[in-house]
Amino acid sequence: MPKPKPDLVETKVVKKTFEIKNKLARLAYNVRIKTAAGGSKHKFRADRRREEAKAPEARAERLKANIPITLDRKRVWDERVDGAYDALLAEKRRKLDEEEPEVAEQDEDEEDEEKDLEKEKLERKKKRTKAEHGVPDISDEEFLELQAHLAYEAAQLAKAEAAEAAQLYASATTSIPGLAGNLPKLLITTSRNSHMHDPAHELTTLFPNSTYIPRGRPSNTARKGARGKPKQFSIPEICAFASSPPPDPATKEPVAPYTHVAVINDHRKVPSAMTIIVLPAGPSFHFSLTNFKPSTAIHNHGRATSHTPELILNNFLTPLGKLAAGLFQSMFPPVPELGGRQVVTAHNQRDYIFFRRHRYVFRDRRETEKAAGYGLDHGANTLNPVSEGVEERDLGVKVGLQEIGPQFTLKLRRVERGIVEGVEWQWKGQMEKERRKFQL
C-alpha cells in the first residue's frame, strides 16, 4: 500500500495552553498563536483592500451589510403620545374613494414615461425606507401606508415634545434671552476662596462678550489691620448685580445687563463643575465638568482671535436635550463672524456633551488625495452626491482643521427653577440602569 504524500498528512498538533507545564514554553506558544492570527488577519485585509480598489461597488455593499451594533443604534426612546392612526387612515381612504379620479388627456407614450418615472421614484423611496427601518419586501400599497404612518408618527412626536417641554420646563423655555434675539453677555466667576484663575480666563476666550470676575474679591477690600474679611457675595446677590448693573461712574451712561452667569467650581485647581444661570429670573443648569484641557496642552494648537465663532449643536434630540441646546445657543451671538473661520462644537453622545473649538481652512486637493465625500455615498460611485437628481462633481477642494482649545466634557446633573429655587429635573443613578436609554 503506497504511503500518502507528506503534504497530505496532517502534521499540525493542536495543544491547549493549560497542557504545557513549562512557563517559557507556554509563553512562546501563545506568542506564536497570536502572531499567526494577526498575520492572517492582516493578509486578509490587505487582499480585500486590493480587490475593493478594483471594484468600489464591492466595498459599498460590504459597508451596507456590516453595520456595527452600538448603544446609539440600539437606543430606546421614551414613550410618546399614541395617536389614533387607524381612524385617521380610514378617514383618508374614505375621502379618496369619494373623490372622482381626474381623467387627463395625454398620449400613451407620455403616460408610460410618467408611470416609469413614478415607479423609479417609488423604488428609491422603498430602498431608503428599508435601509432606515429594516422592513422586509412590501407591496406598493403597504409602502404608502407605511410612509403615511411614519409621517403621522413624526408629527405626533413633535407635538408630544412641545407639550412635554411646555409642561415640565415652562419657566425655562420662556426665559432664555438669547433665543429672543438679545445679544448675550456672560459673567464668569468661581466658587468662594478659589485660586483657579487661568481656566476661567480661558473660558472668556471661548464664550464671546464674556467677563471674568474672581469670587469674593471685591474692589473695596478692608483696610490693612482692620478686623473682618472682605464680603463674599452669594450667587443671588451676584445675579441681582449682573442683571441690573449700576451706570458707568466715569461717563454716567447705563451699562448693558448680563444675560448669563457662569460659576466654575474646582477641585485642586482643576475645574470640576459649571453652573449656568439665565438672567434675570433663571432657570439654572448645573453641569459636571471633566477632562478639561487648556489650549497650551493641545499639540499644534491654534491661537484664538476675537471673532464670533460659529456654533454646531449635534445630537440633542429629547425635550430636555433641546432645552440644553437652547441654553448653549443663547450664549453665542446669532450672527457669527465668518472671517475668523472659528467653529465651536457641542456634541452630545450618550448624555455627555463634548466641547471643542477649531479653525478651518480651505485648500486645493492634491492628486494623491481622494475626493471629498469618498466612501459616504449610497451607491457604487466614489463621490458623494449632493442630492437626488444633482450631478456629482469634485470641486478639487479639501478642508483642514486646527484645534484651538480649550476642550472639556459636560454632563447635565440638575435643572432648577429660577435662581436655585427648586429642582425641575435631576440626574439620578437609576437613570443609567438601562444603558440604551438616554436623557438628552
C-alpha positions as a printed NumPy array, in Angstrom:
array([[  0.   ,   0.   ,   0.   ],
       [  1.583,   3.254,  -1.043],
       [  2.252,   5.771,   1.686],
       [  0.429,   9.09 ,   1.492],
       [  2.384,  12.13 ,   0.469],
       [  3.808,  14.248,   3.294],
       [  1.678,  17.21 ,   2.187],
       [ -1.491,  15.236,   2.767],
       [ -0.557,  14.157,   6.257],
       [ -1.935,  16.333,   8.967],
       [  1.17 ,  17.287,  10.9  ],
       [ -0.439,  20.142,  12.828],
       [ -0.66 ,  19.362,  16.527],
       [ -3.208,  21.334,  18.474],
       [ -2.086,  21.95 ,  22.004],
       [ -4.043,  23.559,  24.772],
       [ -2.374,  26.188,  26.872],
       [ -3.013,  24.501,  30.208],
       [ -1.392,  21.301,  28.979],
       [  2.025,  22.993,  28.612],
       [  3.649,  22.855,  32.026],
       [  6.761,  24.886,  31.282],
       [  6.082,  28.591,  31.683],
       [  8.518,  29.769,  28.995],
       [  7.264,  27.175,  26.509],
       [  3.67 ,  28.169,  27.25 ],
       [  4.523,  31.844,  26.697],
       [  6.308,  31.109,  23.417],
       [  3.368,  29.001,  22.235],
       [  0.878,  31.791,  22.937],
       [  3.093,  34.301,  21.129],
       [  3.224,  32.052,  18.054],
       [ -0.553,  31.596,  18.044],
       [ -1.172,  35.315,  18.399],
       [  1.367,  36.21 ,  15.713],
       [ -0.142,  33.702,  13.281],
       [ -3.659,  35.008,  13.914],
       [ -2.556,  38.616,  13.453],
       [ -0.673,  37.779,  10.258],
       [ -3.637,  36.003,   8.712],
       [ -5.942,  38.895,   9.603],
       [ -3.504,  41.405,   8.119],
       [ -3.194,  39.373,   4.931],
       [ -6.989,  39.061,   4.638],
       [ -7.484,  42.82 ,   4.972],
       [ -4.711,  43.611,   2.502],
       [ -6.207,  41.253,  -0.101],
       [ -9.658,  42.726,   0.455],
       [ -8.289,  46.267,   0.084],
       [ -6.706,  45.403,  -3.262],
       [ -9.913,  43.78 ,  -4.524],
       [-12.095,  46.709,  -3.435],
       [ -9.734,  49.172,  -5.109],
       [-10.553,  47.459,  -8.419],
       [-14.293,  47.152,  -7.671],
       [-15.588,  50.027,  -5.47 ],
       [-19.127,  48.605,  -5.541],
       [-17.922,  45.618,  -3.502],
       [-16.786,  47.943,  -0.723],
       [-20.111,  49.79 ,  -0.774],
       [-22.042,  46.528,  -0.428],
       [-19.789,  45.372,   2.415],
       [-20.25 ,  48.622,   4.353],
       [-24.017,  48.433,   3.906],
       [-24.155,  44.887,   5.243],
       [-21.612,  45.265,   8.075],
       [-23.303,  47.874,  10.253],
       [-21.793,  47.868,  13.759],
       [-24.225,  47.349,  16.627],
       [-23.628,  50.164,  19.131],
       [-25.587,  51.547,  22.06 ],
       [-26.585,  54.537,  19.934],
       [-28.119,  52.278,  17.282],
       [-29.91 ,  50.221,  19.959],
       [-31.266,  53.344,  21.636],
       [-34.631,  53.009,  23.39 ],
       [-36.804,  56.109,  23.181],
       [-39.228,  57.41 ,  25.764],
       [-42.9  ,  56.61 ,  25.338],
       [-44.814,  59.249,  23.394],
       [-48.444,  60.085,  22.886],
       [-50.034,  57.469,  20.656],
       [-52.491,  58.829,  18.092],
       [-55.483,  57.126,  16.56 ],
       [-53.663,  56.321,  13.337],
       [-56.128,  53.621,  12.293],
       [-59.064,  56.056,  12.397],
       [-57.038,  58.672,  10.533],
       [-56.073,  56.196,   7.824],
       [-59.696,  55.04 ,   7.431],
       [-60.822,  58.657,   7.045],
       [-58.215,  59.266,   4.339],
       [-59.293,  56.164,   2.453],
       [-62.941,  57.24 ,   2.61 ],
       [-62.103,  60.667,   1.189],
       [-60.058,  59.138,  -1.601],
       [-62.914,  56.799,  -2.539],
       [-65.416,  59.655,  -2.661],
       [-63.275,  61.832,  -4.903],
       [-63.695,  61.242,  -8.577],
       [-60.493,  60.403, -10.408],
       [-59.261,  63.079, -12.731],
       [-59.003,  61.925, -16.336],
       [-56.083,  63.572, -18.128],
       [-55.924,  63.587, -21.904],
       [-52.392,  62.523, -22.666],
       [-50.756,  60.37 , -25.259],
       [-49.932,  56.795, -24.425],
       [-46.181,  57.457, -24.659],
       [-46.346,  60.269, -22.123],
       [-48.398,  58.116, -19.772],
       [-45.878,  55.29 , -19.996],
       [-42.992,  57.675, -19.293],
       [-44.729,  59.148, -16.258],
       [-45.548,  55.701, -14.932],
       [-41.922,  54.63 , -15.323],
       [-40.712,  57.752, -13.501],
       [-43.19 ,  57.196, -10.668],
       [-42.102,  53.578, -10.35 ],
       [-38.444,  54.609, -10.173],
       [-39.163,  57.221,  -7.512],
       [-41.206,  54.702,  -5.536],
       [-38.439,  52.11 ,  -5.73 ],
       [-35.868,  54.63 ,  -4.479],
       [-38.112,  55.584,  -1.565],
       [-38.698,  51.917,  -0.735],
       [-34.951,  51.236,  -0.719],
       [-34.33 ,  54.162,   1.621],
       [-37.15 ,  53.081,   3.925],
       [-35.852,  49.511,   4.041],
       [-32.359,  50.724,   4.857],
       [-33.55 ,  53.108,   7.592],
       [-36.226,  50.966,   9.262],
       [-35.178,  47.442,   8.297],
       [-38.552,  46.414,   6.858],
       [-38.864,  43.381,   4.547],
       [-40.121,  43.448,   0.973],
       [-43.557,  45.063,   0.859],
       [-46.033,  45.948,  -1.832],
       [-46.652,  49.472,  -3.119],
       [-49.898,  49.897,  -1.161],
       [-48.284,  48.721,   2.077],
       [-45.34 ,  51.016,   1.434],
       [-47.609,  54.069,   1.001],
       [-49.415,  53.171,   4.216],
       [-46.058,  52.842,   5.977],
       [-44.953,  56.255,   4.668],
       [-48.158,  57.865,   5.936],
       [-47.762,  56.108,   9.27 ],
       [-44.171,  57.332,   9.679],
       [-45.153,  60.907,   8.775],
       [-48.011,  60.822,  11.274],
       [-45.744,  59.433,  13.995],
       [-43.214,  62.199,  13.343],
       [-45.951,  64.832,  13.69 ],
       [-47.202,  63.222,  16.899],
       [-43.651,  63.098,  18.251],
       [-43.175,  66.809,  17.619],
       [-46.483,  67.637,  19.322],
       [-45.637,  65.446,  22.317],
       [-42.183,  67.002,  22.708],
       [-43.622,  70.519,  22.567],
       [-46.313,  69.643,  25.12 ],
       [-43.797,  67.971,  27.426],
       [-41.389,  70.902,  27.215],
       [-44.19 ,  73.392,  27.912],
       [-45.434,  71.392,  30.886],
       [-42.19 ,  70.403,  32.589],
       [-39.945,  73.286,  31.634],
       [-42.375,  76.181,  31.347],
       [-40.184,  78.507,  33.406],
       [-37.133,  77.569,  31.364],
       [-38.421,  77.77 ,  27.802],
       [-39.981,  81.196,  28.281],
       [-36.991,  82.927,  29.885],
       [-33.903,  82.108,  27.825],
       [-32.961,  85.538,  26.428],
       [-30.632,  84.501,  23.626],
       [-33.478,  82.776,  21.805],
       [-35.417,  86.047,  21.686],
       [-32.683,  87.869,  19.798],
       [-30.917,  89.643,  22.696],
       [-27.157,  89.966,  22.452],
       [-25.676,  87.591,  25.069],
       [-23.345,  88.893,  27.75 ],
       [-21.734,  86.411,  30.129],
       [-20.311,  86.933,  33.605],
       [-17.883,  84.191,  34.654],
       [-16.884,  83.72 ,  38.287],
       [-15.625,  80.953,  40.548],
       [-16.555,  79.352,  43.846],
       [-15.672,  81.012,  47.121],
       [-11.993,  81.341,  48.057],
       [-10.95 ,  79.831,  44.73 ],
       [ -7.449,  80.389,  43.352],
       [ -8.234,  78.896,  39.939],
       [ -7.892,  81.812,  37.524],
       [ -6.257,  80.538,  34.312],
       [ -9.076,  78.134,  33.257],
       [-11.691,  80.814,  33.982],
       [ -9.733,  83.347,  31.918],
       [ -9.522,  80.834,  29.07 ],
       [-13.29 ,  80.315,  29.101],
       [-13.701,  84.034,  28.368],
       [-11.991,  83.398,  25.017],
       [-14.427,  80.575,  24.261],
       [-17.677,  82.452,  25.029],
       [-17.965,  85.799,  23.206],
       [-18.629,  89.007,  25.121],
       [-17.782,  87.421,  28.477],
       [-16.04 ,  88.844,  31.558],
       [-14.255,  87.082,  34.394],
       [-14.548,  88.482,  37.943],
       [-12.964,  86.47 ,  40.8  ],
       [-15.378,  85.43 ,  43.535],
       [-15.094,  87.057,  46.962],
       [-12.507,  89.626,  45.92 ],
       [-14.416,  92.952,  45.802],
       [-12.598,  96.132,  44.852],
       [-13.295,  97.862,  48.207],
       [-11.317,  95.409,  50.337],
       [-10.919,  96.022,  54.032],
       [ -8.063,  98.302,  55.021],
       [ -4.886,  96.84 ,  56.408],
       [ -5.161,  95.892,  60.073],
       [ -8.963,  96.106,  60.154],
       [-10.997,  93.332,  61.671],
       [-13.083,  91.09 ,  59.447],
       [-12.66 ,  89.932,  55.886],
       [-13.939,  91.328,  52.598],
       [-17.541,  90.416,  51.927],
       [-18.073,  87.343,  49.755],
       [-21.192,  87.808,  47.663],
       [-23.664,  84.964,  47.309],
       [-24.98 ,  83.719,  43.966],
       [-28.363,  85.552,  44.271],
       [-26.52 ,  88.8  ,  45.057],
       [-24.215,  88.3  ,  42.06 ],
       [-27.191,  87.617,  39.793],
       [-29.042,  90.702,  41.089],
       [-25.979,  92.879,  40.407],
       [-25.381,  91.346,  36.961],
       [-28.999,  91.7  ,  35.812],
       [-29.171,  95.404,  36.776],
       [-25.631,  96.849,  36.973],
       [-25.096, 100.467,  38.1  ],
       [-24.217, 103.113,  35.499],
       [-20.649, 103.745,  34.486],
       [-19.083, 106.006,  37.175],
       [-16.932, 107.827,  34.627],
       [-19.448, 108.567,  31.874],
       [-22.669, 108.097,  33.899],
       [-24.056, 106.065,  30.983],
       [-26.162, 102.948,  31.584],
       [-24.381,  99.608,  31.315],
       [-25.901,  96.705,  29.389],
       [-27.023,  93.966,  31.8  ],
       [-25.588,  90.464,  31.729],
       [-27.725,  87.676,  30.297],
       [-25.913,  84.721,  31.92 ],
       [-23.826,  83.992,  34.995],
       [-21.44 ,  81.018,  34.943],
       [-19.987,  79.76 ,  38.238],
       [-16.948,  77.455,  37.89 ],
       [-16.208,  75.04 ,  40.726],
       [-12.794,  73.462,  41.085],
       [-11.073,  70.593,  42.85 ],
       [ -7.354,  71.127,  43.451],
       [ -7.311,  73.995,  40.936],
       [ -8.886,  71.804,  38.232],
       [-12.429,  72.671,  37.005],
       [-14.944,  70.11 ,  38.224],
       [-18.388,  71.685,  37.745],
       [-20.149,  74.559,  36.   ],
       [-23.42 ,  76.241,  36.94 ],
       [-25.029,  78.451,  34.275],
       [-27.829,  80.8  ,  35.373],
       [-30.025,  82.601,  32.873],
       [-30.77 ,  86.149,  33.978],
       [-32.774,  87.784,  35.334],
       [-35.005,  85.022,  36.748],
       [-33.458,  81.69 ,  35.814],
       [-33.518,  78.798,  35.127],
       [-30.265,  77.34 ,  36.481],
       [-28.325,  74.493,  34.866],
       [-25.741,  72.53 ,  36.838],
       [-23.166,  70.512,  34.858],
       [-20.308,  68.33 ,  35.995],
       [-17.109,  69.258,  34.139],
       [-14.383,  66.705,  33.381],
       [-11.36 ,  66.235,  31.13 ],
       [-10.534,  69.932,  30.982],
       [ -7.533,  70.521,  28.742],
       [ -6.256,  74.071,  28.179],
       [ -5.082,  75.26 ,  24.8  ],
       [ -1.428,  75.07 ,  25.777],
       [ -1.763,  71.319,  26.437],
       [ -3.124,  70.598,  22.94 ],
       [ -0.484,  69.625,  20.383],
       [ -0.156,  72.012,  17.457],
       [ -2.995,  74.196,  18.721],
       [ -4.063,  77.417,  17.058],
       [ -4.345,  80.875,  18.518],
       [ -7.81 ,  82.219,  19.247],
       [ -8.991,  85.509,  17.796],
       [-11.742,  87.896,  18.857],
       [-14.088,  86.825,  16.045],
       [-17.525,  85.469,  16.948],
       [-17.394,  81.71 ,  16.231],
       [-19.953,  79.551,  14.513],
       [-21.852,  77.128,  16.753],
       [-22.642,  73.485,  15.955],
       [-25.118,  71.664,  18.215],
       [-25.169,  67.951,  17.476],
       [-27.433,  65.115,  18.635],
       [-29.711,  66.961,  21.098],
       [-32.946,  65.045,  20.46 ],
       [-35.193,  64.869,  23.543],
       [-37.102,  67.838,  25.029],
       [-34.505,  68.099,  27.788],
       [-31.726,  67.899,  25.208],
       [-33.321,  70.653,  23.137],
       [-33.593,  72.771,  26.274],
       [-29.847,  72.333,  26.927],
       [-29.117,  73.095,  23.271],
       [-31.204,  76.272,  23.558],
       [-29.103,  77.303,  26.556],
       [-25.846,  76.965,  24.612],
       [-27.419,  78.688,  21.617],
       [-28.387,  81.66 ,  23.789],
       [-24.759,  82.076,  24.963],
       [-23.454,  82.799,  21.457],
       [-24.418,  85.73 ,  19.221],
       [-26.819,  84.661,  16.462],
       [-24.666,  86.115,  13.66 ],
       [-21.116,  84.664,  13.588],
       [-18.15 ,  86.397,  12.011],
       [-17.189,  84.029,   9.213],
       [-13.914,  85.828,   8.596],
       [-12.437,  84.269,  11.74 ],
       [-13.181,  80.711,  10.447],
       [-13.736,  79.515,  14.041],
       [-16.242,  76.809,  14.967],
       [-17.39 ,  75.769,  18.444],
       [-18.924,  72.282,  18.55 ],
       [-21.134,  70.928,  21.332],
       [-21.519,  67.233,  20.526],
       [-23.864,  65.159,  22.678],
       [-23.154,  61.448,  22.828],
       [-24.708,  59.2  ,  25.481],
       [-25.595,  62.262,  27.62 ],
       [-22.004,  63.553,  27.619],
       [-21.516,  66.948,  25.914],
       [-18.092,  67.332,  24.298],
       [-16.938,  70.923,  23.71 ],
       [-14.331,  71.585,  21.021],
       [-13.181,  74.666,  19.123],
       [-11.472,  74.516,  15.729],
       [-10.34 ,  76.751,  12.926],
       [-10.959,  75.524,   9.38 ],
       [ -9.137,  76.332,   6.167],
       [ -9.897,  75.502,   2.538],
       [ -7.057,  74.311,   0.35 ],
       [ -6.552,  72.66 ,  -3.026],
       [ -6.78 ,  68.897,  -3.158],
       [ -3.591,  67.068,  -4.01 ],
       [ -3.534,  64.465,  -6.756],
       [ -2.771,  61.673,  -4.273],
       [ -5.779,  62.546,  -2.072],
       [ -9.283,  61.203,  -2.534],
       [-12.188,  63.486,  -3.386],
       [-14.412,  64.942,  -0.691],
       [-17.224,  62.575,   0.227],
       [-15.396,  59.408,  -0.813],
       [-16.998,  56.369,   0.786],
       [-20.08 ,  58.228,   2.032],
       [-22.26 ,  57.556,  -0.991],
       [-25.304,  55.308,  -1.136],
       [-24.342,  53.607,  -4.368],
       [-21.33 ,  52.264,  -6.177],
       [-19.83 ,  55.631,  -7.122],
       [-16.913,  57.076,  -5.203],
       [-18.284,  60.597,  -4.888],
       [-20.992,  61.693,  -2.504],
       [-23.951,  63.155,  -4.415],
       [-25.221,  66.481,  -3.148],
       [-28.845,  65.395,  -3.529],
       [-31.002,  63.275,  -5.734],
       [-31.047,  64.487,  -9.304],
       [-27.924,  66.65 ,  -8.9  ],
       [-24.823,  65.736, -10.818],
       [-21.876,  64.535,  -8.785],
       [-18.916,  66.839,  -9.008],
       [-15.477,  67.167,  -7.466],
       [-14.53 ,  70.776,  -6.736],
       [-10.919,  69.884,  -6.025],
       [-11.114,  71.405,  -2.526],
       [-10.153,  69.916,   0.831],
       [-10.851,  71.244,   4.316],
       [ -8.196,  71.34 ,   7.016],
       [ -8.898,  71.648,  10.758],
       [ -6.728,  73.028,  13.544],
       [ -7.917,  72.757,  17.125],
       [ -7.746,  75.937,  19.173],
       [ -8.976,  74.762,  22.564],
       [ -9.867,  74.552,  25.334],
       [-11.62 ,  71.191,  25.353],
       [-13.788,  69.773,  28.12 ],
       [-16.746,  67.46 ,  28.733],
       [-20.033,  68.388,  30.404],
       [-22.821,  66.26 ,  31.835],
       [-26.141,  67.759,  32.868],
       [-26.868,  66.96 ,  36.509],
       [-29.664,  69.299,  37.514],
       [-32.108,  71.882,  36.149],
       [-33.613,  74.291,  38.677],
       [-36.353,  76.882,  38.53 ],
       [-35.339,  80.486,  38.961],
       [-32.019,  81.205,  40.654],
       [-31.51 ,  77.977,  42.595],
       [-35.126,  77.943,  43.819],
       [-36.449,  74.452,  43.119],
       [-35.398,  71.326,  41.271],
       [-37.091,  70.887,  37.915],
       [-35.078,  67.861,  36.761],
       [-32.23 ,  65.981,  38.427],
       [-29.979,  63.185,  37.269],
       [-30.116,  60.002,  39.325],
       [-28.014,  56.879,  39.226],
       [-31.054,  54.736,  38.399],
       [-31.326,  56.54 ,  35.051],
       [-28.28 ,  54.657,  33.775],
       [-29.575,  51.271,  34.819],
       [-30.818,  50.78 ,  31.267],
       [-27.799,  51.716,  29.185],
       [-29.768,  52.036,  25.95 ],
       [-31.925,  54.901,  27.251],
       [-30.545,  58.45 ,  27.203],
       [-31.855,  61.716,  28.649],
       [-30.533,  64.169,  26.046]])
